[in-house]
Amino acid sequence: MYTLPSLSYKYDALEPFIDTETMHIHHDKHHEIYTKNLNDALSGHDDLLRKPIEELLRDLPMIPEDIRTKVKNFGGGYYNHSFFWQCMSPRHDQTPGEAVKVGLEKTFGSFSTFQEEFTKASLRRFGSGWTWLVLDEKGLAVVDTANQDTPFSEGKTPLLCLDLWEHAYYLKYRQARSEYIQAWWHVVDWEHVDELYRKK
Ligand code: MN
């Protein structure tokens, strides 16, 4: 069984950038439903229910065909949100740790160019999806995925993600995805990103 992970900070810890009500609905309702639907889809498959979610997403072809789409969608939603909460911190306006800072500068030229590329990818994504900073065989990269798809399916390791579904920002920012993205940069947990990058 998969369980809904608790937030490691209070629901109002990301104010004023991400509002308390959005955090409640997003975590307690949306993430909860993904968790429930994932468990329902996997009921009777005790071997799969015991595996870490990353493992299922990394190798979707091994999932029985009749439940594969459900595992991709609900398992993706379950993993993406679990990771998204970890990508944000009550300690606002962090700067990137040294290791990932050097990596970003090497790949993108500068930290602000990376931010521009990540923002551009987030605005370009039509409809619902996610933007990611990932590590692949060539190094750091910005990618975006549709719906609840994850970079695992393409063999990439996530370091940072941003939820682009309207439920992530509509209450406070209405249709203004760009304002949401600008606000979100203030709450990125760069310490967490750096830790994952150093473990690479
Ligand atoms: Mn979401």
PDB file of C-alpha atoms and ligand atoms in Angstrom:
ATOM      1  CA  MET A   1       0.000   0.000   0.000  1.00  0.00           C
ATOM      2  CA  TYR A   2       1.135   3.489  -0.778  1.00  0.00           C
ATOM      3  CA  THR A   3       0.429   6.139   1.829  1.00  0.00           C
ATOM      4  CA  LEU A   4       0.004   9.872   1.461  1.00  0.00           C
ATOM      5  CA  PRO A   5       3.217  11.440   2.797  1.00  0.00           C
ATOM      6  CA  SER A   6       2.775  14.304   5.263  1.00  0.00           C
ATOM      7  CA  LEU A   7       4.261  17.672   4.452  1.00  0.00           C
ATOM      8  CA  SER A   8       7.520  18.319   6.294  1.00  0.00           C
ATOM      9  CA  TYR A   9       6.389  21.911   6.871  1.00  0.00           C
ATOM     10  CA  LYS A  10       3.157  23.687   7.797  1.00  0.00           C
ATOM     11  CA  TYR A  11       0.491  24.381   5.201  1.00  0.00           C
ATOM     12  CA  ASP A  12       1.096  28.116   5.543  1.00  0.00           C
ATOM     13  CA  ALA A  13       4.900  27.836   5.392  1.00  0.00           C
ATOM     14  CA  LEU A  14       5.091  28.857   1.741  1.00  0.00           C
ATOM     15  CA  GLU A  15       2.982  32.023   2.142  1.00  0.00           C
ATOM     16  CA  PRO A  16       2.743  34.488   0.509  1.00  0.00           C
ATOM     17  CA  PHE A  17       4.094  32.673  -2.553  1.00  0.00           C
ATOM     18  CA  ILE A  18       1.937  29.531  -2.346  1.00  0.00           C
ATOM     19  CA  ASP A  19      -1.221  30.114  -0.319  1.00  0.00           C
ATOM     20  CA  THR A  20      -2.434  27.940   2.556  1.00  0.00           C
ATOM     21  CA  GLU A  21      -5.767  26.995   0.999  1.00  0.00           C
ATOM     22  CA  THR A  22      -4.086  25.789  -2.191  1.00  0.00           C
ATOM     23  CA  MET A  23      -1.671  23.681  -0.124  1.00  0.00           C
ATOM     24  CA  HIS A  24      -4.578  22.094   1.765  1.00  0.00           C
ATOM     25  CA  ILE A  25      -6.594  21.267  -1.353  1.00  0.00           C
ATOM     26  CA  HIS A  26      -3.536  20.225  -3.340  1.00  0.00           C
ATOM     27  CA  HIS A  27      -2.122  17.907  -0.687  1.00  0.00           C
ATOM     28  CA  ASP A  28      -5.216  16.723   1.206  1.00  0.00           C
ATOM     29  CA  LYS A  29      -7.498  16.281  -1.814  1.00  0.00           C
ATOM     30  CA  HIS A  30      -5.543  15.964  -5.077  1.00  0.00           C
ATOM     31  CA  HIS A  31      -2.559  14.024  -3.761  1.00  0.00           C
ATOM     32  CA  GLU A  32      -4.854  11.923  -1.573  1.00  0.00           C
ATOM     33  CA  ILE A  33      -6.972  10.905  -4.576  1.00  0.00           C
ATOM     34  CA  TYR A  34      -3.891   9.897  -6.582  1.00  0.00           C
ATOM     35  CA  THR A  35      -2.791   7.760  -3.644  1.00  0.00           C
ATOM     36  CA  LYS A  36      -6.187   6.093  -3.315  1.00  0.00           C
ATOM     37  CA  ASN A  37      -6.551   5.497  -7.055  1.00  0.00           C
ATOM     38  CA  LEU A  38      -3.052   4.026  -7.263  1.00  0.00           C
ATOM     39  CA  ASN A  39      -3.800   1.584  -4.443  1.00  0.00           C
ATOM     40  CA  ASP A  40      -7.146   0.679  -6.033  1.00  0.00           C
ATOM     41  CA  ALA A  41      -5.482   0.066  -9.409  1.00  0.00           C
ATOM     42  CA  LEU A  42      -2.890  -2.204  -7.781  1.00  0.00           C
ATOM     43  CA  SER A  43      -5.274  -4.115  -5.522  1.00  0.00           C
ATOM     44  CA  GLY A  44      -4.542  -7.819  -5.826  1.00  0.00           C
ATOM     45  CA  HIS A  45      -0.995  -7.097  -7.064  1.00  0.00           C
ATOM     46  CA  ASP A  46       0.778  -7.401  -3.716  1.00  0.00           C
ATOM     47  CA  ASP A  47       4.204  -7.783  -5.367  1.00  0.00           C
ATOM     48  CA  LEU A  48       3.824  -4.392  -7.077  1.00  0.00           C
ATOM     49  CA  LEU A  49       2.367  -2.694  -3.991  1.00  0.00           C
ATOM     50  CA  ARG A  50       5.570  -3.530  -2.100  1.00  0.00           C
ATOM     51  CA  LYS A  51       7.899  -1.842  -4.626  1.00  0.00           C
ATOM     52  CA  PRO A  52       9.079   1.764  -4.378  1.00  0.00           C
ATOM     53  CA  ILE A  53       6.971   3.865  -6.746  1.00  0.00           C
ATOM     54  CA  GLU A  54      10.080   4.954  -8.693  1.00  0.00           C
ATOM     55  CA  GLU A  55      10.659   1.334  -9.641  1.00  0.00           C
ATOM     56  CA  LEU A  56       7.188   0.954 -11.147  1.00  0.00           C
ATOM     57  CA  LEU A  57       7.533   4.178 -13.119  1.00  0.00           C
ATOM     58  CA  ARG A  58      11.005   3.354 -14.367  1.00  0.00           C
ATOM     59  CA  ASP A  59       9.793   0.129 -15.927  1.00  0.00           C
ATOM     60  CA  LEU A  60       6.158   0.617 -16.958  1.00  0.00           C
ATOM     61  CA  PRO A  61       6.309  -2.160 -19.600  1.00  0.00           C
ATOM     62  CA  MET A  62       6.608  -4.697 -16.759  1.00  0.00           C
ATOM     63  CA  ILE A  63       3.209  -3.592 -15.368  1.00  0.00           C
ATOM     64  CA  PRO A  64       0.338  -5.831 -16.519  1.00  0.00           C
ATOM     65  CA  GLU A  65      -1.247  -4.207 -19.547  1.00  0.00           C
ATOM     66  CA  ASP A  66      -4.756  -3.924 -18.089  1.00  0.00           C
ATOM     67  CA  ILE A  67      -3.555  -1.615 -15.286  1.00  0.00           C
ATOM     68  CA  ARG A  68      -0.535   0.022 -16.982  1.00  0.00           C
ATOM     69  CA  THR A  69      -2.235   3.308 -17.921  1.00  0.00           C
ATOM     70  CA  LYS A  70      -3.674   3.655 -14.420  1.00  0.00           C
ATOM     71  CA  VAL A  71      -0.277   3.048 -12.836  1.00  0.00           C
ATOM     72  CA  LYS A  72       1.300   5.586 -15.199  1.00  0.00           C
ATOM     73  CA  ASN A  73      -1.307   8.244 -14.388  1.00  0.00           C
ATOM     74  CA  PHE A  74      -2.036   7.611 -10.693  1.00  0.00           C
ATOM     75  CA  GLY A  75       1.468   6.400  -9.858  1.00  0.00           C
ATOM     76  CA  GLY A  76       2.881   9.429 -11.666  1.00  0.00           C
ATOM     77  CA  GLY A  77       0.537  11.708  -9.743  1.00  0.00           C
ATOM     78  CA  TYR A  78       1.492   9.993  -6.508  1.00  0.00           C
ATOM     79  CA  TYR A  79       5.241  10.283  -7.118  1.00  0.00           C
ATOM     80  CA  ASN A  80       5.228  13.759  -8.707  1.00  0.00           C
ATOM     81  CA  HIS A  81       3.390  15.346  -5.800  1.00  0.00           C
ATOM     82  CA  SER A  82       5.494  13.546  -3.173  1.00  0.00           C
ATOM     83  CA  PHE A  83       8.593  14.924  -4.877  1.00  0.00           C
ATOM     84  CA  PHE A  84       7.086  18.378  -5.457  1.00  0.00           C
ATOM     85  CA  TRP A  85       6.522  18.917  -1.696  1.00  0.00           C
ATOM     86  CA  GLN A  86      10.183  18.092  -1.116  1.00  0.00           C
ATOM     87  CA  CYS A  87      11.255  20.625  -3.734  1.00  0.00           C
ATOM     88  CA  MET A  88       9.887  23.500  -1.643  1.00  0.00           C
ATOM     89  CA  SER A  89      11.000  24.840   1.705  1.00  0.00           C
ATOM     90  CA  PRO A  90       9.797  27.163   4.469  1.00  0.00           C
ATOM     91  CA  ARG A  91      13.271  28.713   4.250  1.00  0.00           C
ATOM     92  CA  HIS A  92      12.520  31.119   1.402  1.00  0.00           C
ATOM     93  CA  ASP A  93      14.886  32.704  -1.099  1.00  0.00           C
ATOM     94  CA  GLN A  94      17.626  30.119  -0.872  1.00  0.00           C
ATOM     95  CA  THR A  95      20.480  30.285  -3.313  1.00  0.00           C
ATOM     96  CA  PRO A  96      21.720  27.095  -5.008  1.00  0.00           C
ATOM     97  CA  GLY A  97      24.311  25.057  -3.114  1.00  0.00           C
ATOM     98  CA  GLU A  98      27.830  25.147  -4.498  1.00  0.00           C
ATOM     99  CA  ALA A  99      27.833  21.794  -6.323  1.00  0.00           C
ATOM    100  CA  VAL A 100      24.612  22.267  -8.256  1.00  0.00           C
ATOM    101  CA  LYS A 101      25.421  25.942  -8.831  1.00  0.00           C
ATOM    102  CA  VAL A 102      28.632  24.971 -10.620  1.00  0.00           C
ATOM    103  CA  GLY A 103      26.740  22.266 -12.556  1.00  0.00           C
ATOM    104  CA  LEU A 104      24.035  24.714 -13.667  1.00  0.00           C
ATOM    105  CA  GLU A 105      26.613  27.310 -14.709  1.00  0.00           C
ATOM    106  CA  LYS A 106      28.508  24.719 -16.703  1.00  0.00           C
ATOM    107  CA  THR A 107      25.363  23.494 -18.498  1.00  0.00           C
ATOM    108  CA  PHE A 108      23.375  26.693 -18.972  1.00  0.00           C
ATOM    109  CA  GLY A 109      26.061  29.401 -18.808  1.00  0.00           C
ATOM    110  CA  SER A 110      24.626  31.022 -15.676  1.00  0.00           C
ATOM    111  CA  PHE A 111      22.045  30.431 -12.967  1.00  0.00           C
ATOM    112  CA  SER A 112      19.749  33.094 -14.411  1.00  0.00           C
ATOM    113  CA  THR A 113      19.895  31.489 -17.875  1.00  0.00           C
ATOM    114  CA  PHE A 114      18.868  28.200 -16.272  1.00  0.00           C
ATOM    115  CA  GLN A 115      15.952  29.973 -14.577  1.00  0.00           C
ATOM    116  CA  GLU A 116      14.925  31.535 -17.893  1.00  0.00           C
ATOM    117  CA  GLU A 117      14.994  28.155 -19.657  1.00  0.00           C
ATOM    118  CA  PHE A 118      13.041  26.458 -16.894  1.00  0.00           C
ATOM    119  CA  THR A 119      10.465  29.264 -16.910  1.00  0.00           C
ATOM    120  CA  LYS A 120      10.197  29.179 -20.709  1.00  0.00           C
ATOM    121  CA  ALA A 121       9.600  25.414 -20.656  1.00  0.00           C
ATOM    122  CA  SER A 122       6.914  25.923 -17.980  1.00  0.00           C
ATOM    123  CA  LEU A 123       5.096  28.542 -20.039  1.00  0.00           C
ATOM    124  CA  ARG A 124       5.410  26.540 -23.249  1.00  0.00           C
ATOM    125  CA  ARG A 125       3.754  23.420 -21.824  1.00  0.00           C
ATOM    126  CA  PHE A 126       0.194  23.488 -23.170  1.00  0.00           C
ATOM    127  CA  GLY A 127      -2.395  22.185 -20.716  1.00  0.00           C
ATOM    128  CA  SER A 128      -1.391  20.181 -17.666  1.00  0.00           C
ATOM    129  CA  GLY A 129       2.030  18.803 -16.886  1.00  0.00           C
ATOM    130  CA  TRP A 130       5.306  19.358 -15.098  1.00  0.00           C
ATOM    131  CA  THR A 131       8.672  21.034 -15.618  1.00  0.00           C
ATOM    132  CA  TRP A 132      11.803  19.280 -14.390  1.00  0.00           C
ATOM    133  CA  LEU A 133      15.467  19.748 -13.796  1.00  0.00           C
ATOM    134  CA  VAL A 134      16.879  16.280 -14.420  1.00  0.00           C
ATOM    135  CA  LEU A 135      20.129  14.414 -14.651  1.00  0.00           C
ATOM    136  CA  ASP A 136      20.562  12.163 -17.653  1.00  0.00           C
ATOM    137  CA  GLU A 137      23.555  10.422 -19.176  1.00  0.00           C
ATOM    138  CA  LYS A 138      24.755  13.757 -20.601  1.00  0.00           C
ATOM    139  CA  GLY A 139      24.308  15.806 -17.440  1.00  0.00           C
ATOM    140  CA  LEU A 140      21.781  18.420 -16.304  1.00  0.00           C
ATOM    141  CA  ALA A 141      18.775  19.255 -18.467  1.00  0.00           C
ATOM    142  CA  VAL A 142      15.398  20.988 -18.344  1.00  0.00           C
ATOM    143  CA  VAL A 143      12.507  18.865 -19.586  1.00  0.00           C
ATOM    144  CA  ASP A 144       8.747  19.084 -19.392  1.00  0.00           C
ATOM    145  CA  THR A 145       6.244  16.251 -19.279  1.00  0.00           C
ATOM    146  CA  ALA A 146       2.517  16.033 -20.036  1.00  0.00           C
ATOM    147  CA  ASN A 147      -0.163  15.106 -17.530  1.00  0.00           C
ATOM    148  CA  GLN A 148       1.394  13.001 -14.728  1.00  0.00           C
ATOM    149  CA  ASP A 149       4.206  11.554 -16.845  1.00  0.00           C
ATOM    150  CA  THR A 150       7.594  11.339 -15.142  1.00  0.00           C
ATOM    151  CA  PRO A 151      11.220  11.562 -16.340  1.00  0.00           C
ATOM    152  CA  PHE A 152      11.788   8.039 -14.967  1.00  0.00           C
ATOM    153  CA  SER A 153      10.127   6.539 -18.024  1.00  0.00           C
ATOM    154  CA  GLU A 154      12.932   8.102 -20.104  1.00  0.00           C
ATOM    155  CA  GLY A 155      15.674   6.976 -17.724  1.00  0.00           C
ATOM    156  CA  LYS A 156      16.227  10.449 -16.258  1.00  0.00           C
ATOM    157  CA  THR A 157      16.680  11.287 -12.586  1.00  0.00           C
ATOM    158  CA  PRO A 158      14.577  14.180 -11.222  1.00  0.00           C
ATOM    159  CA  LEU A 159      16.290  16.904  -9.171  1.00  0.00           C
ATOM    160  CA  LEU A 160      13.533  19.539  -9.133  1.00  0.00           C
ATOM    161  CA  CYS A 161       9.941  19.759 -10.384  1.00  0.00           C
ATOM    162  CA  LEU A 162       7.199  22.303 -10.820  1.00  0.00           C
ATOM    163  CA  ASP A 163       3.505  21.424 -11.002  1.00  0.00           C
ATOM    164  CA  LEU A 164       1.845  23.173 -13.954  1.00  0.00           C
ATOM    165  CA  TRP A 165      -1.680  21.881 -13.385  1.00  0.00           C
ATOM    166  CA  GLU A 166      -4.144  24.719 -12.798  1.00  0.00           C
ATOM    167  CA  HIS A 167      -5.085  23.234  -9.403  1.00  0.00           C
ATOM    168  CA  ALA A 168      -1.560  24.197  -8.281  1.00  0.00           C
ATOM    169  CA  TYR A 169      -2.150  27.919  -8.752  1.00  0.00           C
ATOM    170  CA  TYR A 170      -5.661  28.822  -9.869  1.00  0.00           C
ATOM    171  CA  LEU A 171      -7.043  29.905  -6.461  1.00  0.00           C
ATOM    172  CA  LYS A 172      -4.410  32.586  -5.976  1.00  0.00           C
ATOM    173  CA  TYR A 173      -3.060  33.318  -9.435  1.00  0.00           C
ATOM    174  CA  ARG A 174      -6.136  32.453 -11.577  1.00  0.00           C
ATOM    175  CA  GLN A 175      -4.948  31.973 -15.170  1.00  0.00           C
ATOM    176  CA  ALA A 176      -1.611  33.750 -14.582  1.00  0.00           C
ATOM    177  CA  ARG A 177       0.796  30.821 -14.739  1.00  0.00           C
ATOM    178  CA  SER A 178       3.743  33.193 -15.179  1.00  0.00           C
ATOM    179  CA  GLU A 179       3.025  34.945 -11.859  1.00  0.00           C
ATOM    180  CA  TYR A 180       2.829  31.565 -10.135  1.00  0.00           C
ATOM    181  CA  ILE A 181       6.185  30.527 -11.602  1.00  0.00           C
ATOM    182  CA  GLN A 182       7.835  33.770 -10.535  1.00  0.00           C
ATOM    183  CA  ALA A 183       6.485  33.329  -7.002  1.00  0.00           C
ATOM    184  CA  TRP A 184       7.522  29.671  -6.886  1.00  0.00           C
ATOM    185  CA  TRP A 185      11.213  30.480  -7.383  1.00  0.00           C
ATOM    186  CA  HIS A 186      11.144  32.025  -3.880  1.00  0.00           C
ATOM    187  CA  VAL A 187      10.287  28.697  -2.216  1.00  0.00           C
ATOM    188  CA  VAL A 188      12.581  26.295  -4.096  1.00  0.00           C
ATOM    189  CA  ASP A 189      14.538  24.110  -1.682  1.00  0.00           C
ATOM    190  CA  TRP A 190      17.972  24.432  -3.262  1.00  0.00           C
ATOM    191  CA  GLU A 191      19.544  22.561  -0.373  1.00  0.00           C
ATOM    192  CA  HIS A 192      17.460  19.523  -1.370  1.00  0.00           C
ATOM    193  CA  VAL A 193      18.362  19.909  -5.048  1.00  0.00           C
ATOM    194  CA  ASP A 194      22.041  20.172  -4.182  1.00  0.00           C
ATOM    195  CA  GLU A 195      21.854  17.091  -1.958  1.00  0.00           C
ATOM    196  CA  LEU A 196      20.306  15.010  -4.779  1.00  0.00           C
ATOM    197  CA  TYR A 197      22.849  16.362  -7.266  1.00  0.00           C
ATOM    198  CA  ARG A 198      25.803  15.473  -5.045  1.00  0.00           C
ATOM    199  CA  LYS A 199      24.459  11.915  -4.671  1.00  0.00           C
ATOM    200  CA  LYS A 200      24.513  11.446  -8.447  1.00  0.00           C
TER     201      LYS A 200
HETATM  202 MN    MN B   1      -0.835  18.913  -8.575  1.00  0.00          MN
END
